[in-house]
Coordinates of N, CA and C in Angstrom, one line a residue:
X1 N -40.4 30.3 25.0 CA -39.8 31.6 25.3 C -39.4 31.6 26.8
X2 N -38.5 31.9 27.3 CA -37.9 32.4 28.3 C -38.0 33.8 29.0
X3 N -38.6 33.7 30.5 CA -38.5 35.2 30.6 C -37.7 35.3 32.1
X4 N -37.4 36.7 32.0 CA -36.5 37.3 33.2 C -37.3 38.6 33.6
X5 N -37.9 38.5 35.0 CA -38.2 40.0 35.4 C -37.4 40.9 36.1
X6 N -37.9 41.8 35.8 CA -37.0 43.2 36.7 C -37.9 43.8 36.7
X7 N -37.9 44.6 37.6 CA -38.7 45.9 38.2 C -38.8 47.0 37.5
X8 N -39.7 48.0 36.9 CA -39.5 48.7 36.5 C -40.2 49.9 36.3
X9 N -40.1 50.3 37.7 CA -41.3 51.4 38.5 C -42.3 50.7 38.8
X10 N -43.4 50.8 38.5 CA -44.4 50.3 38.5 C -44.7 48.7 38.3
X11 N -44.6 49.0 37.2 CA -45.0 47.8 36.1 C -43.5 46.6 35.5
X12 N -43.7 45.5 36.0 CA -42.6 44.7 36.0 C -42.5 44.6 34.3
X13 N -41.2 44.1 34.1 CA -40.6 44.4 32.6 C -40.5 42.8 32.4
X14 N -40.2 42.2 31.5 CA -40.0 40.6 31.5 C -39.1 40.4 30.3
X15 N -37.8 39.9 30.5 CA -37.2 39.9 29.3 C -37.3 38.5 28.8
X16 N -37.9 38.5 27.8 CA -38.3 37.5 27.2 C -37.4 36.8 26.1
X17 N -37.1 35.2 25.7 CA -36.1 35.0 24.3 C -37.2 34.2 23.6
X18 N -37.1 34.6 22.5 CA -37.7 34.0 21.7 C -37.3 32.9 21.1
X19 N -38.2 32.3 19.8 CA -37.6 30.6 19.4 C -36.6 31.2 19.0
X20 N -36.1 32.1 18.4 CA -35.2 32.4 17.4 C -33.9 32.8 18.0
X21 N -33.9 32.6 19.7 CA -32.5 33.1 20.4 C -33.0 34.6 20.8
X22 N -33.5 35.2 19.8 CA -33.5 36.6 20.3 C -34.1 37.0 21.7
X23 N -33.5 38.4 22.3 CA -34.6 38.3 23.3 C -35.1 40.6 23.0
X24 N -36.2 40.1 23.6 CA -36.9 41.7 23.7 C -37.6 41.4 25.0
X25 N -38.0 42.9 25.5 CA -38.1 43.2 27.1 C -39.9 43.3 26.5
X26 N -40.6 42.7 27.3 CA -41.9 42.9 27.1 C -43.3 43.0 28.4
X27 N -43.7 43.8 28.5 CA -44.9 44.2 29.5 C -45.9 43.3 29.4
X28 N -46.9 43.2 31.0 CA -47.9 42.6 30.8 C -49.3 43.7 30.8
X29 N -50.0 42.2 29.7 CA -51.0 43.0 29.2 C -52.1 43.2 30.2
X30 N -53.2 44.2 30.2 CA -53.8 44.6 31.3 C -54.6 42.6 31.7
X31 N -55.4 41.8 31.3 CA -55.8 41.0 31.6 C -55.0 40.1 32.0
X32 N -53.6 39.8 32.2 CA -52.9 38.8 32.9 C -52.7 39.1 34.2
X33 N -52.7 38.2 34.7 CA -52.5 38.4 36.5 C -51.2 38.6 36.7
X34 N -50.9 39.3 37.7 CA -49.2 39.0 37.4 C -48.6 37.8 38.4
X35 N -49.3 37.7 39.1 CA -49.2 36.3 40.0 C -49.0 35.0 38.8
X36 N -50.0 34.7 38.1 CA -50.0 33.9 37.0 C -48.6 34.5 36.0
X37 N -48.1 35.1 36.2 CA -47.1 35.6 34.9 C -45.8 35.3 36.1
X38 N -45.6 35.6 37.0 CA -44.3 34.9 37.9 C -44.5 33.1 37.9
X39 N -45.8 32.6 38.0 CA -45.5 31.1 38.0 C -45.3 30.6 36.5
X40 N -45.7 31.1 35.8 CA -45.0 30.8 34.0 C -43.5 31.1 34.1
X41 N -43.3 32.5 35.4 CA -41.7 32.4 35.1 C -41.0 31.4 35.5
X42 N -41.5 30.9 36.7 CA -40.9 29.8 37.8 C -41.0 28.7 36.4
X43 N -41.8 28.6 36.1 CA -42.0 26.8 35.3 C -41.6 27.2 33.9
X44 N -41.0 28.0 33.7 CA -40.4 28.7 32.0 C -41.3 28.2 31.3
X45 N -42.9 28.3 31.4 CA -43.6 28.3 30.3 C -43.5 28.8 29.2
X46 N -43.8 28.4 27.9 CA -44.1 29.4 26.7 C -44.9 30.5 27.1
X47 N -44.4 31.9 26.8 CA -46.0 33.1 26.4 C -46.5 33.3 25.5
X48 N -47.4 33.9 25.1 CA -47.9 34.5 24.1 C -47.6 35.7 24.2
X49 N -47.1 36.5 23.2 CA -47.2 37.9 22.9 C -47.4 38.7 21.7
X50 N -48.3 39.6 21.8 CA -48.7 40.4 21.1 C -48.0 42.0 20.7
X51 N -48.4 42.8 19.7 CA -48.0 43.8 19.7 C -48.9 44.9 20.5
X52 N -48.1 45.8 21.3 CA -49.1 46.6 22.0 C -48.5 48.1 21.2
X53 N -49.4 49.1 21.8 CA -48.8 50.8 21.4 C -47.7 51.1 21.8
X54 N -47.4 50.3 23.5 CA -46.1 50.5 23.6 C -44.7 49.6 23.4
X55 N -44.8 49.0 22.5 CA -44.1 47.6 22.4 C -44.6 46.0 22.6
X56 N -43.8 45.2 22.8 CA -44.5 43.9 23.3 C -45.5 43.8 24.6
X57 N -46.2 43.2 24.5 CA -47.3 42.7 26.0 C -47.3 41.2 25.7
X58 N -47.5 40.7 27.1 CA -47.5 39.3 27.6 C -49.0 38.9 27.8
X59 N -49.5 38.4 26.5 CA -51.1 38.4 26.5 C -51.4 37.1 27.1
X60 N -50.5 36.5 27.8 CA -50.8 34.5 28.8 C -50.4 34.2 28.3
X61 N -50.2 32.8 28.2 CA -49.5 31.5 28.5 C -49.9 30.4 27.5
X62 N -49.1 29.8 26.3 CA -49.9 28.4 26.2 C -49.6 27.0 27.0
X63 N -51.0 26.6 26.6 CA -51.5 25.6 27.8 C -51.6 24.3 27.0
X64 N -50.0 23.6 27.8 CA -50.4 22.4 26.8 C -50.2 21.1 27.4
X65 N -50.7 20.9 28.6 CA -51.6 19.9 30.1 C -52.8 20.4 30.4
X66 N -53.3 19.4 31.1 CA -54.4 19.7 31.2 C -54.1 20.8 32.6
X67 N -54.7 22.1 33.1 CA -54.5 22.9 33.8 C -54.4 22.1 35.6
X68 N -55.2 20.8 35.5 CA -55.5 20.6 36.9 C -55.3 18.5 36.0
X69 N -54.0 17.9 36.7 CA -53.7 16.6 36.2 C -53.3 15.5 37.4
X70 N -53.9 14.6 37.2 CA -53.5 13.4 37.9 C -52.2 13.1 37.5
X71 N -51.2 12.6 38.9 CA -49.9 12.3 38.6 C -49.8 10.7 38.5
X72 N -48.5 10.1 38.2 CA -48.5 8.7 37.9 C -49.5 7.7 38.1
X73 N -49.4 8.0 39.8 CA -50.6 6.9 40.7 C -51.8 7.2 40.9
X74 N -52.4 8.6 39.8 CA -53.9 8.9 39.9 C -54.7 9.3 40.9
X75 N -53.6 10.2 41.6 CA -53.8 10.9 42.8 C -53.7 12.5 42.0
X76 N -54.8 13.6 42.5 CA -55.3 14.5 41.8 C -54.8 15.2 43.0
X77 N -54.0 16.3 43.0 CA -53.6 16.4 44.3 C -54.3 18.2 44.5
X78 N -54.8 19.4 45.2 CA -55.2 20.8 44.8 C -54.2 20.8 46.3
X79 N -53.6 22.1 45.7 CA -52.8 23.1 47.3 C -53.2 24.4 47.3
X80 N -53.3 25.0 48.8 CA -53.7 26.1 48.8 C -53.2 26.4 49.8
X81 N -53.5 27.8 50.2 CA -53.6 28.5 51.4 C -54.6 28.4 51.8
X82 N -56.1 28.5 50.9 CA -57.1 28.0 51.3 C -57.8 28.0 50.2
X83 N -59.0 26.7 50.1 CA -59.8 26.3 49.0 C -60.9 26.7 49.2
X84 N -62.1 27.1 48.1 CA -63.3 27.5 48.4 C -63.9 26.5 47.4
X85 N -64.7 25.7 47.5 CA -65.5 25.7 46.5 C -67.0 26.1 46.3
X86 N -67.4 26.6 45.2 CA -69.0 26.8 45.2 C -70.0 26.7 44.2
X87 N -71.4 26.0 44.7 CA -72.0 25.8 43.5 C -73.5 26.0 43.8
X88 N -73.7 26.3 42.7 CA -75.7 26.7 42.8 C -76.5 25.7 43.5
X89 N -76.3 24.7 43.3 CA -77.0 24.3 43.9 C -76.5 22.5 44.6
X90 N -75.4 21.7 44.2 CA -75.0 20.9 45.4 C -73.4 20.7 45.1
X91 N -73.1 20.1 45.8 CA -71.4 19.4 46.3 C -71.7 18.0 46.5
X92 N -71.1 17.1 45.1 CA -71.1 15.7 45.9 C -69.3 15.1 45.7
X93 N -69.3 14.1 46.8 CA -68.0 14.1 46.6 C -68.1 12.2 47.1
X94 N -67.8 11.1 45.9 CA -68.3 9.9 46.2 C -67.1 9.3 45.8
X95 N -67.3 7.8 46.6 CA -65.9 6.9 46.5 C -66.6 5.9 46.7
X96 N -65.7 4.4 46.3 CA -66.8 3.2 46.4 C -67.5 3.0 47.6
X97 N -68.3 2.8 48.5 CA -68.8 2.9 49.4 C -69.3 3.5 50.0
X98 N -69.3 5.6 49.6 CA -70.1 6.6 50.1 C -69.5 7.0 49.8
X99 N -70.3 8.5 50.2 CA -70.5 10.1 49.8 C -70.3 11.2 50.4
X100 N -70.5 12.0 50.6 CA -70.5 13.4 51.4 C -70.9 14.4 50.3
X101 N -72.3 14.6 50.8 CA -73.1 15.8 49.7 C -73.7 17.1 51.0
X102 N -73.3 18.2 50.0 CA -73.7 19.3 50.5 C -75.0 19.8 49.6
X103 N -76.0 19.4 50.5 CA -77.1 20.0 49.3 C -77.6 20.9 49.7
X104 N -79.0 21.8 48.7 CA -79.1 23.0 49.0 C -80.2 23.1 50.3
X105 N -80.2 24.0 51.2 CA -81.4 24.4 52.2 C -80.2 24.2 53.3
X106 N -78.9 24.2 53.3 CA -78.2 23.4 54.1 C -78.1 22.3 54.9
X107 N -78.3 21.3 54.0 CA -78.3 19.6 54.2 C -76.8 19.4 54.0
X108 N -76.1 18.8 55.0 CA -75.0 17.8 54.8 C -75.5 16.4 55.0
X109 N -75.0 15.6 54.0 CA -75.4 14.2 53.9 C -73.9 12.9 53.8
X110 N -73.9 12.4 55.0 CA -72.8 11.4 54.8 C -73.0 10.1 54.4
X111 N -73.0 9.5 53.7 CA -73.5 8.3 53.8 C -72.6 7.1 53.3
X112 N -72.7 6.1 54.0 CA -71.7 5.0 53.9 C -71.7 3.6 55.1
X113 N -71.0 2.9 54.5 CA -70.9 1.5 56.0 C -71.0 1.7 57.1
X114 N -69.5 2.3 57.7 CA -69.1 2.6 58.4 C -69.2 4.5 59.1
X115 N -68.5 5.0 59.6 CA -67.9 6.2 60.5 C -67.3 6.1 61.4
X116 N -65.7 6.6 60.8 CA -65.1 6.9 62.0 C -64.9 8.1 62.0
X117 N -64.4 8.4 63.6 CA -63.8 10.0 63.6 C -63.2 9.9 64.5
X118 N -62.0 10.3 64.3 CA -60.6 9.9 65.0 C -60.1 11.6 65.2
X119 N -60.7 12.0 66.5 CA -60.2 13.2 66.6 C -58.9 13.6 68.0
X120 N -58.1 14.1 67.9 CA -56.8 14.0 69.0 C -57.5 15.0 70.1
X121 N -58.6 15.5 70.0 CA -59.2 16.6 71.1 C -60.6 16.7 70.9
X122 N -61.5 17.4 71.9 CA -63.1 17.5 71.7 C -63.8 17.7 70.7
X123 N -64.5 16.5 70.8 CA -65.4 16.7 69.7 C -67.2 17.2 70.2
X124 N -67.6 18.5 69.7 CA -68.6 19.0 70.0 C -69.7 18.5 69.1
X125 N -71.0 18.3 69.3 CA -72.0 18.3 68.5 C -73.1 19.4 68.9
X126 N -73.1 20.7 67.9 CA -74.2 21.8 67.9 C -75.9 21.4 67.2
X127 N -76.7 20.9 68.0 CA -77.8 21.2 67.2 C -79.3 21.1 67.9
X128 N -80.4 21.5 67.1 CA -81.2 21.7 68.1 C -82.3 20.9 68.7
X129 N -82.0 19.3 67.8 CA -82.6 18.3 68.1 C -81.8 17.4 67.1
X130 N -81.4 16.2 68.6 CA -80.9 14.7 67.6 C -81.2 13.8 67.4
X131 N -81.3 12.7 66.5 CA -82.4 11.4 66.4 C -81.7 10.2 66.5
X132 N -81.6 9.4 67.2 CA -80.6 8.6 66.9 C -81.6 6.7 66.3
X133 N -81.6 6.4 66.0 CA -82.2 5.0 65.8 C -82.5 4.5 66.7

């Protein structure tokens, strides 16, 4: 299905075509984001729609990739404005040779062969005692 929005006071209208050519103007339902309902328009995803009291609603999207995919060369790529991630209790993030784990009590743990840090301006170290070998 294909959709077209317009404005429509409030609440954006989405003209949607069905398999069958036809098209009907259809609302989103209160649980769709409407952020997520313009990027299905960008990528002309299929919708789902249901019947509502007042006509059609845009109940999401079917999903038929995996939501988050590796491209050709098995590079997994995330974009943001900004990323958060969070978990009860660690963050590990490993590659052949080492790691970088955030564990709980706030422990950062790097571990590997080597370290470099290749920084183009000052590099500060905050803490309240350091140990070096």
């Amino acid at each position: 299905m294909a959709m077209a929005a317009s404005a429509d006071g409030e609440e954006r209208v989405y003209r949607v075509r069905l398999a069958s050519g036809r098209h009907l103007t259809a609302r989103l339902d209160g649980a769709v984001a409407p952020d997520f309902a313009e990027a299905c328009l960008r990528g002309g995803r299929t919708v789902v729609l249901v019947d509502g009291p007042d006509g059609p609603r845009i109940a999401g999207a079917l999903q038929v990739t995996s939501a988050v995919e590796k491209d050709a060369r098995g590079t997994l790529a995330l974009e943001a404005k900004h990323l958060r991630m969070r978990a009860d209790q660690s963050i590990v993030i490993e590659v052949p040779g080492g790691s970088l784990a955030f564990e709980p009590g706030g422990a950062l743990r790097l571990e590997g062969d080597k370290l470099v840090i290749d920084m183009a301006a000052l590099v500060r170290i905050f803490a309240a005692r350091v140990e070096l070998p």
